Amino acid sequence: MNNLLSSCIDFCLVHLDDIVIFSCNYDEHLIHLEQVLNTQQLHNLTLNKSKSFHDFKHLLVSHPLLLNFPDDTQPVLSFTDASKVLLGGVLYQEINGVKKVLYYHSELLSSSQQRYHPIELEALAILKCISRMKSIVLGRSVIIYTDNYPLCDMVDTKALNKRVEPTALLFQEFNVEHIIHVTGKHNCLPDYLSRHPISYDEKQLDSVYGWGFKKDKSTCSIKFIGVVVVRSKAKVAPSNVTSPLSSAPSNKCSLVLTSTSSSASNDSC
């Protein structure tokens, strides 16, 4: 490994299968990291993706990113977002100018919820995120950030939508100070939690749930001709209703529908 990374010896150390990369600042560290990874890729060496993923999850839910105990002197900041598939939300507290995470929330939408209007989905994301952390939010000031501008007036105005109303009622239970509009580029983490791409494999879905989908391009059509006498014409219709297809050959089918009075029906029978 030392020979493999000889070009990176100025900023990395190798001990067995562990590589330590050191730099003077963050931007320089990204350059050094890319150089080391590119060198490994040229020699068909890859990282343990599963181990890296679990280590990354551990970093997200541990100190210094995660706040172990909420600070009673600081408000709780809620960032939420919604898509047609998932709801996402994050609760922060800003400690000494640095955002510390209290809670991550990601929830799959049901089939009925996926048909909600975007405003209803954004309101549902706020409702789910705050209600799940009720024990932390109660008794503390809450500031909500959303990228849906119409929801910003929900604290001061009455909700006219039945699906948005539960979220408006929730604000009466908690001390919600403001709802602030934030642009999408400043709402990255909840956006990621609600829009992280999930590969869809129809074959896998079929095997799990036992469903089968068969696409048949052939068309099926039924041709028939019928005579219909509507109710308004029943009084003026003759007692004997004959089909214009009575002289048709016997090898063809015809359908006669009548809606006449009872006397006309008895005569036709």
XYZ file of C-alpha atoms in Angstrom:
269
model
C 0.000 0.000 0.000
C 2.922 2.361 0.686
C 4.226 1.842 -2.830
C 0.743 2.273 -4.232
C 0.298 5.669 -2.560
C 3.850 6.866 -3.010
C 2.588 9.907 -4.938
C 0.471 10.901 -1.912
C 3.117 10.382 0.750
C 3.246 14.103 1.547
C -0.261 14.136 3.021
C -1.147 10.557 3.950
C 0.091 7.743 6.166
C -0.608 4.033 5.702
C -0.884 1.474 8.488
C -1.904 -1.958 7.226
C -5.313 -1.327 5.615
C -5.903 2.057 7.279
C -5.086 5.294 5.468
C -4.768 8.595 7.328
C -5.107 11.762 5.241
C -4.106 15.085 6.803
C -4.478 18.581 5.354
C -4.257 22.233 6.411
C -7.878 23.164 5.611
C -11.139 21.679 4.391
C -10.748 22.568 0.705
C -7.261 21.116 0.607
C -8.491 17.990 2.355
C -11.084 17.398 -0.369
C -8.367 17.609 -3.018
C -6.144 15.165 -1.128
C -9.036 12.781 -0.538
C -9.955 12.759 -4.218
C -6.347 12.095 -5.185
C -6.090 9.100 -2.841
C -9.386 7.612 -4.018
C -8.485 8.063 -7.679
C -5.178 6.297 -7.093
C -6.944 3.351 -5.498
C -9.462 3.204 -8.315
C -6.699 2.966 -10.902
C -5.466 -0.179 -9.152
C -8.961 -1.697 -8.786
C -9.092 -1.131 -5.038
C -12.482 -0.208 -3.576
C -13.729 0.759 -0.150
C -16.014 -1.368 1.973
C -19.279 0.363 1.061
C -21.362 -1.279 3.768
C -18.885 -0.347 6.498
C -18.612 3.213 5.180
C -22.395 3.593 5.117
C -22.845 2.420 8.706
C -19.957 4.576 9.884
C -21.575 7.575 8.209
C -24.897 6.847 9.931
C -23.077 6.643 13.250
C -21.540 10.074 12.659
C -24.963 11.589 11.945
C -26.433 10.387 15.248
C -23.477 10.989 17.547
C -21.524 13.897 18.988
C -20.628 16.517 17.757
C -23.423 16.561 15.117
C -26.144 15.270 17.426
C -27.112 17.166 20.561
C -27.503 14.743 23.449
C -29.671 17.045 25.568
C -31.736 20.018 24.335
C -30.840 23.493 25.559
C -33.748 25.173 27.350
C -32.433 28.642 26.509
C -32.537 28.124 22.725
C -35.562 27.678 20.429
C -36.131 24.489 18.476
C -35.702 24.915 14.717
C -37.792 22.662 12.482
C -36.896 22.129 8.803
C -39.332 19.970 6.821
C -39.976 18.962 3.231
C -42.253 16.621 1.311
C -42.369 14.855 -2.021
C -44.841 12.485 -3.664
C -43.085 9.542 -2.005
C -41.658 10.569 1.376
C -41.854 13.107 4.173
C -38.639 14.461 5.663
C -37.837 16.644 8.638
C -35.023 17.670 10.979
C -35.123 19.355 14.393
C -32.154 21.551 15.283
C -30.954 23.788 18.050
C -28.331 26.416 17.394
C -25.615 26.261 20.056
C -22.883 28.916 19.898
C -23.693 29.591 16.259
C -23.527 25.901 15.270
C -26.606 23.824 14.403
C -26.944 20.670 16.480
C -29.396 17.970 15.414
C -32.091 16.765 17.805
C -34.096 14.483 15.550
C -34.259 13.081 12.011
C -37.578 12.079 10.524
C -38.333 10.242 7.283
C -41.667 8.588 6.539
C -43.105 6.790 3.531
C -46.420 8.135 2.282
C -49.459 5.919 1.930
C -51.222 5.545 -1.406
C -53.941 8.003 -0.355
C -51.429 10.555 0.975
C -49.557 10.496 -2.320
C -52.593 12.135 -3.915
C -52.435 15.144 -1.584
C -51.846 18.651 -2.875
C -48.244 19.924 -2.322
C -49.467 22.363 0.343
C -51.188 19.496 2.173
C -48.042 17.379 1.966
C -45.864 20.165 3.373
C -48.322 20.682 6.240
C -48.340 16.934 6.901
C -44.530 16.930 7.077
C -44.627 19.641 9.762
C -47.301 17.743 11.683
C -45.426 14.428 11.648
C -42.007 15.850 12.505
C -43.141 17.950 15.466
C -45.654 15.464 16.885
C -43.055 12.671 16.888
C -40.776 14.793 19.111
C -43.550 16.060 21.348
C -41.571 15.388 24.519
C -38.776 17.719 23.395
C -40.836 20.422 21.691
C -43.354 20.948 24.512
C -42.480 23.951 26.655
C -39.914 25.314 24.209
C -40.121 27.976 21.532
C -40.417 26.548 18.016
C -39.464 28.191 14.729
C -40.572 26.332 11.601
C -38.784 26.641 8.264
C -40.530 25.489 5.096
C -40.022 26.006 1.373
C -43.802 26.279 0.845
C -44.635 29.968 1.053
C -48.467 29.710 1.543
C -47.934 27.904 4.866
C -46.090 30.868 6.374
C -49.384 32.575 7.347
C -50.854 29.486 8.980
C -50.140 30.741 12.517
C -52.151 33.954 12.098
C -54.910 32.805 9.726
C -57.549 30.100 9.928
C -56.922 26.972 7.900
C -59.713 26.388 5.390
C -58.391 23.037 4.198
C -59.474 20.004 6.224
C -56.137 18.288 5.675
C -54.150 21.343 6.749
C -56.351 22.021 9.772
C -54.721 19.360 12.048
C -51.375 21.091 11.592
C -52.914 24.473 12.427
C -54.480 22.986 15.565
C -51.101 21.561 16.520
C -49.707 25.082 16.719
C -52.125 25.845 19.556
C -50.582 23.071 21.615
C -46.976 24.127 21.016
C -45.274 27.488 21.307
C -44.755 28.144 17.591
C -43.295 31.636 17.228
C -42.825 31.926 13.466
C -43.100 30.017 10.208
C -40.307 31.244 7.964
C -39.976 30.626 4.238
C -36.642 29.188 3.149
C -35.433 28.507 -0.372
C -34.900 24.967 -1.538
C -31.104 25.264 -1.665
C -31.078 26.118 2.058
C -33.345 23.192 2.909
C -30.992 20.433 1.838
C -31.139 17.870 4.636
C -34.938 17.437 4.877
C -35.021 17.569 1.092
C -32.600 14.646 1.010
C -34.669 12.718 3.563
C -37.798 13.154 1.436
C -36.305 12.708 -2.036
C -33.458 10.233 -1.717
C -33.689 8.113 -4.892
C -34.969 4.574 -4.412
C -34.514 2.096 -7.223
C -37.740 0.432 -8.312
C -37.578 -3.147 -9.491
C -40.899 -4.430 -10.771
C -39.707 -8.031 -10.738
C -38.670 -7.737 -7.104
C -42.048 -6.234 -6.203
C -43.797 -9.139 -7.893
C -41.709 -11.724 -6.039
C -42.275 -10.097 -2.648
C -45.991 -9.480 -2.876
C -46.942 -12.242 -5.275
C -48.331 -9.860 -7.843
C -48.065 -10.477 -11.545
C -48.359 -7.902 -14.284
C -48.939 -8.981 -17.859
C -49.108 -6.442 -20.620
C -51.324 -7.579 -23.482
C -51.267 -5.329 -26.518
C -54.156 -7.136 -28.216
C -57.495 -5.343 -28.163
C -60.872 -6.844 -27.436
C -63.985 -5.291 -28.931
C -67.644 -6.282 -29.080
C -69.831 -4.987 -31.870
C -73.602 -4.903 -31.479
C -76.533 -2.852 -32.688
C -79.575 -2.250 -30.534
C -82.860 -0.383 -30.677
C -83.656 1.581 -27.536
C -86.980 3.222 -26.741
C -86.562 5.800 -24.000
C -89.151 6.373 -21.280
C -90.326 9.691 -22.728
C -91.240 7.946 -25.993
C -92.978 4.988 -24.386
C -96.486 6.476 -24.654
C -96.230 7.294 -28.342
C -94.399 4.093 -29.297
C -96.416 1.451 -31.190
C -97.476 -1.671 -29.346
C -95.310 -3.895 -31.550
C -91.669 -2.914 -31.748
C -89.825 -4.621 -34.509
C -86.117 -4.632 -34.974
C -84.693 -3.231 -38.201
C -82.391 -6.250 -38.152
C -85.242 -8.789 -38.293
C -84.338 -9.593 -41.864
C -80.691 -10.060 -41.023
C -79.095 -13.472 -41.692
C -79.250 -15.997 -38.882
C -75.462 -16.192 -38.529
C -75.284 -12.664 -37.092
C -76.313 -11.524 -33.635
C -78.481 -8.544 -32.838
C -79.580 -7.046 -29.555
C -82.913 -5.281 -29.099
C -83.427 -3.221 -25.940
C -86.919 -1.875 -25.241
C -88.196 0.335 -22.490
C -91.911 0.562 -23.275
C -95.084 0.306 -21.247
C -96.247 -2.983 -19.783
C -98.831 -3.558 -22.543
C -96.215 -3.079 -25.239
C -93.911 -5.497 -23.457
C -96.616 -8.164 -23.265
C -97.425 -7.824 -26.975
C -93.760 -8.093 -27.942
C -93.382 -11.267 -25.926
